[in-house]
Amino acid sequence: MRVRKKPWADKYIKNHGDYIVTDPKNWLGKWQDRFAKVQPLNVEVGIGKGRFIIETARANPDINYIGIELQTSVIATALRSFMADPLPNVQFVLTDGANLDELFYENEIKKIFLNFSDPWPKKRHAKRRLTSPLFLKTYNHVLDQDGDIEFKTDNRGLFEYTLVTMNNFPMKFDYVSLDLHHSPENESNIETEYEQKFSPKGPIYKLIVHFTAS
């Protein structure tokens, strides 16, 4: 989906450098310095308008969160929402989520969230999906030994593809839902803006998985 450029975005990001990083490779090994306390580190790849990471961080003050987003206008919108009531355990990073292994050390991340990422439905674009084997290999590198991935989508094709690719890795499925919003677990579910808008049109699929020894 094409995002309309926001002319104020670049300046807004520049003026809020305490909460957003535009040179992430310079922070390799130093991410905890950007937070008020050293705590377990969770990462969301593709943050949308920021509701999920903000509300999740608010509910879990004992965890540090990094939201990664490639599009300037998208991350600026999330940052503006965040600045209405900033939290000490959230940082935003303007970069491509494909490069996690260049931004984080091995075993540095406790959890990765993949929420409603682009399904890239054409077969020739499969390697761009955030659950393609190339991405899974990267996640395996940066997640700690007990770390996991939480994945949500409303796209059945992407969900089925993800089941297959994860099943071909040394991974264990801890949770699988074919209709999250009609399951008991939905009571603790924090919705993204996209999820709020589109969940009435069909089921939300969710997975929680972790890597095992190969």
Tab-separated table of C-alpha atoms in Angstrom:
chain	number	residue	atom	x	y	z
A	1	MET	CA	0.000	0.000	0.000
A	2	ARG	CA	1.364	3.378	-1.001
A	3	VAL	CA	1.781	5.825	1.871
A	4	ARG	CA	1.113	9.498	1.310
A	5	LYS	CA	4.206	11.565	2.058
A	6	LYS	CA	3.864	13.872	5.053
A	7	PRO	CA	5.845	17.064	4.491
A	8	TRP	CA	6.343	17.619	8.226
A	9	ALA	CA	7.778	14.154	8.894
A	10	ASP	CA	11.516	14.765	8.407
A	11	LYS	CA	11.606	17.833	10.626
A	12	TYR	CA	9.496	16.144	13.310
A	13	ILE	CA	11.841	13.179	13.430
A	14	LYS	CA	14.889	15.457	13.629
A	15	ASN	CA	13.350	17.366	16.542
A	16	HIS	CA	12.696	14.212	18.595
A	17	GLY	CA	16.036	12.472	18.399
A	18	ASP	CA	15.839	11.298	22.007
A	19	TYR	CA	13.222	8.756	20.973
A	20	ILE	CA	14.067	7.910	17.368
A	21	VAL	CA	17.219	6.595	15.720
A	22	THR	CA	18.054	7.283	12.077
A	23	ASP	CA	21.618	5.877	12.187
A	24	PRO	CA	20.961	2.447	13.721
A	25	LYS	CA	24.235	0.789	12.775
A	26	ASN	CA	25.997	3.271	15.057
A	27	TRP	CA	24.054	1.836	17.994
A	28	LEU	CA	25.163	-1.753	17.558
A	29	GLY	CA	25.825	-3.118	21.029
A	30	LYS	CA	24.614	0.080	22.685
A	31	TRP	CA	20.821	-0.078	22.444
A	32	GLN	CA	20.304	-0.304	26.188
A	33	ASP	CA	21.995	3.106	26.540
A	34	ARG	CA	18.922	4.670	24.956
A	35	PHE	CA	16.600	3.462	27.702
A	36	ALA	CA	16.134	4.533	31.295
A	37	LYS	CA	16.953	1.003	32.527
A	38	VAL	CA	18.625	-2.133	31.206
A	39	GLN	CA	15.773	-4.597	30.613
A	40	PRO	CA	14.866	-7.428	28.212
A	41	LEU	CA	14.575	-6.131	24.657
A	42	ASN	CA	11.574	-6.744	22.379
A	43	VAL	CA	11.349	-5.592	18.763
A	44	GLU	CA	8.387	-4.934	16.478
A	45	VAL	CA	9.188	-5.000	12.761
A	46	GLY	CA	6.759	-2.726	10.916
A	47	ILE	CA	4.920	-0.570	13.456
A	48	GLY	CA	2.075	0.997	11.492
A	49	LYS	CA	0.704	3.975	13.410
A	50	GLY	CA	2.335	2.744	16.595
A	51	ARG	CA	-0.647	1.726	18.725
A	52	PHE	CA	0.539	-1.817	19.351
A	53	ILE	CA	4.062	-1.042	20.490
A	54	ILE	CA	2.979	1.943	22.589
A	55	GLU	CA	0.212	0.098	24.428
A	56	THR	CA	2.283	-3.067	24.801
A	57	ALA	CA	5.140	-1.061	26.312
A	58	ARG	CA	2.721	0.746	28.614
A	59	ALA	CA	1.426	-2.604	29.879
A	60	ASN	CA	4.952	-3.996	30.343
A	61	PRO	CA	7.197	-1.337	31.912
A	62	ASP	CA	9.784	-3.982	32.815
A	63	ILE	CA	10.593	-4.590	29.121
A	64	ASN	CA	12.286	-2.289	26.607
A	65	TYR	CA	10.750	-1.998	23.141
A	66	ILE	CA	12.171	-0.976	19.775
A	67	GLY	CA	9.798	-0.271	16.887
A	68	ILE	CA	11.358	-0.602	13.429
A	69	GLU	CA	9.794	1.026	10.392
A	70	LEU	CA	11.191	1.766	6.927
A	71	GLN	CA	8.795	4.506	5.790
A	72	THR	CA	9.474	7.998	7.109
A	73	SER	CA	5.863	9.187	7.025
A	74	VAL	CA	4.654	6.067	8.859
A	75	ILE	CA	7.184	6.228	11.671
A	76	ALA	CA	6.677	9.981	12.074
A	77	THR	CA	2.955	9.395	12.584
A	78	ALA	CA	3.686	6.753	15.229
A	79	LEU	CA	6.227	9.017	16.902
A	80	ARG	CA	3.755	11.891	17.075
A	81	SER	CA	1.182	9.659	18.769
A	82	PHE	CA	3.832	8.455	21.193
A	83	MET	CA	4.949	11.978	22.119
A	84	ALA	CA	1.487	12.744	23.481
A	85	ASP	CA	2.470	10.596	26.479
A	86	PRO	CA	6.047	9.322	26.040
A	87	LEU	CA	7.320	6.221	27.796
A	88	PRO	CA	10.890	5.527	28.976
A	89	ASN	CA	10.898	1.985	27.576
A	90	VAL	CA	10.222	2.745	23.890
A	91	GLN	CA	12.532	3.707	21.039
A	92	PHE	CA	11.788	4.012	17.329
A	93	VAL	CA	14.216	3.124	14.546
A	94	LEU	CA	13.945	4.307	10.956
A	95	THR	CA	15.439	1.472	8.930
A	96	ASP	CA	14.730	-1.699	6.970
A	97	GLY	CA	13.706	-4.621	9.169
A	98	ALA	CA	15.527	-6.976	6.809
A	99	ASN	CA	18.822	-5.991	8.403
A	100	LEU	CA	18.265	-7.036	12.023
A	101	ASP	CA	21.497	-9.025	12.090
A	102	GLU	CA	23.397	-5.833	11.254
A	103	LEU	CA	21.712	-3.893	14.063
A	104	PHE	CA	21.702	-6.380	16.939
A	105	TYR	CA	24.167	-8.834	18.390
A	106	GLU	CA	23.523	-12.552	18.444
A	107	ASN	CA	20.917	-13.506	21.088
A	108	GLU	CA	20.259	-9.843	21.960
A	109	ILE	CA	16.469	-9.807	21.443
A	110	LYS	CA	13.910	-11.532	23.643
A	111	LYS	CA	10.867	-11.305	21.359
A	112	ILE	CA	10.050	-10.221	17.806
A	113	PHE	CA	6.559	-9.034	16.837
A	114	LEU	CA	5.405	-9.310	13.218
A	115	ASN	CA	1.996	-7.672	12.946
A	116	PHE	CA	0.068	-7.529	9.664
A	117	SER	CA	3.123	-7.308	7.473
A	118	ASP	CA	2.856	-6.987	3.697
A	119	PRO	CA	1.811	-10.401	2.293
A	120	TRP	CA	3.635	-9.857	-1.026
A	121	PRO	CA	1.133	-12.197	-2.728
A	122	LYS	CA	3.010	-12.686	-6.004
A	123	LYS	CA	5.187	-15.794	-5.996
A	124	ARG	CA	8.206	-13.933	-7.355
A	125	HIS	CA	8.096	-11.631	-4.304
A	126	ALA	CA	7.994	-14.441	-1.726
A	127	LYS	CA	11.508	-13.705	-0.468
A	128	ARG	CA	10.305	-10.258	0.660
A	129	ARG	CA	7.782	-11.709	3.106
A	130	LEU	CA	8.867	-11.202	6.702
A	131	THR	CA	8.447	-14.914	7.351
A	132	SER	CA	10.486	-16.106	4.372
A	133	PRO	CA	13.411	-18.447	5.124
A	134	LEU	CA	15.906	-15.587	4.754
A	135	PHE	CA	14.142	-13.539	7.427
A	136	LEU	CA	13.692	-16.529	9.721
A	137	LYS	CA	17.427	-17.191	9.565
A	138	THR	CA	18.053	-13.592	10.658
A	139	TYR	CA	15.562	-13.844	13.527
A	140	ASN	CA	17.228	-17.031	14.702
A	141	HIS	CA	20.523	-15.168	14.918
A	142	VAL	CA	19.330	-12.188	16.955
A	143	LEU	CA	16.824	-13.914	19.268
A	144	ASP	CA	18.109	-15.287	22.542
A	145	GLN	CA	17.823	-18.991	23.275
A	146	ASP	CA	14.433	-18.594	24.957
A	147	GLY	CA	13.186	-15.873	22.607
A	148	ASP	CA	10.089	-16.169	20.465
A	149	ILE	CA	8.202	-14.658	17.537
A	150	GLU	CA	4.618	-13.454	17.712
A	151	PHE	CA	2.970	-13.202	14.302
A	152	LYS	CA	-0.483	-11.859	13.403
A	153	THR	CA	-2.135	-11.484	10.019
A	154	ASP	CA	-5.549	-11.354	8.402
A	155	ASN	CA	-4.156	-12.765	5.145
A	156	ARG	CA	-4.847	-16.483	4.873
A	157	GLY	CA	-2.290	-16.973	2.123
A	158	LEU	CA	0.491	-15.401	4.202
A	159	PHE	CA	-0.590	-17.409	7.240
A	160	GLU	CA	-0.434	-20.698	5.322
A	161	TYR	CA	2.923	-19.738	3.805
A	162	THR	CA	4.241	-18.906	7.273
A	163	LEU	CA	3.104	-22.223	8.706
A	164	VAL	CA	5.047	-24.022	5.982
A	165	THR	CA	8.247	-21.974	6.217
A	166	MET	CA	8.340	-22.161	10.015
A	167	ASN	CA	7.631	-25.882	9.959
A	168	ASN	CA	10.696	-26.321	7.741
A	169	PHE	CA	12.888	-24.637	10.376
A	170	PRO	CA	13.846	-26.084	13.772
A	171	MET	CA	10.906	-24.305	15.414
A	172	LYS	CA	8.208	-25.203	17.907
A	173	PHE	CA	4.668	-23.843	17.658
A	174	ASP	CA	3.626	-22.666	21.112
A	175	TYR	CA	0.306	-21.160	20.035
A	176	VAL	CA	-1.786	-21.293	16.870
A	177	SER	CA	-5.099	-19.490	16.399
A	178	LEU	CA	-7.247	-19.513	13.291
A	179	ASP	CA	-9.587	-16.894	14.765
A	180	LEU	CA	-7.894	-14.895	17.500
A	181	HIS	CA	-10.758	-12.512	18.161
A	182	HIS	CA	-13.084	-15.392	18.999
A	183	SER	CA	-10.650	-17.182	21.303
A	184	PRO	CA	-10.119	-16.781	25.073
A	185	GLU	CA	-6.655	-15.333	24.407
A	186	ASN	CA	-8.223	-12.276	22.803
A	187	GLU	CA	-8.868	-10.838	26.281
A	188	SER	CA	-5.175	-9.936	26.512
A	189	ASN	CA	-4.745	-9.100	22.825
A	190	ILE	CA	-3.530	-5.572	22.064
A	191	GLU	CA	-4.819	-4.549	18.656
A	192	THR	CA	-3.048	-2.574	15.976
A	193	GLU	CA	-4.921	0.183	14.145
A	194	TYR	CA	-5.097	-2.078	11.104
A	195	GLU	CA	-6.524	-4.885	13.209
A	196	GLN	CA	-9.233	-2.644	14.655
A	197	LYS	CA	-10.284	-1.615	11.172
A	198	PHE	CA	-10.214	-4.936	9.339
A	199	SER	CA	-10.959	-7.624	11.937
A	200	PRO	CA	-14.751	-7.303	11.392
A	201	LYS	CA	-14.175	-8.422	7.791
A	202	GLY	CA	-12.635	-11.789	8.633
A	203	PRO	CA	-10.559	-13.860	11.067
A	204	ILE	CA	-7.241	-12.810	12.559
A	205	TYR	CA	-4.597	-15.536	12.536
A	206	LYS	CA	-1.893	-15.690	15.195
A	207	LEU	CA	1.219	-17.761	15.854
A	208	ILE	CA	3.701	-17.831	18.719
A	209	VAL	CA	6.825	-19.827	17.929
A	210	HIS	CA	10.366	-20.285	19.150
A	211	PHE	CA	13.478	-21.811	17.651
A	212	THR	CA	14.785	-25.112	18.936
A	213	ALA	CA	18.198	-26.724	18.616
A	214	SER	CA	18.651	-27.976	15.086
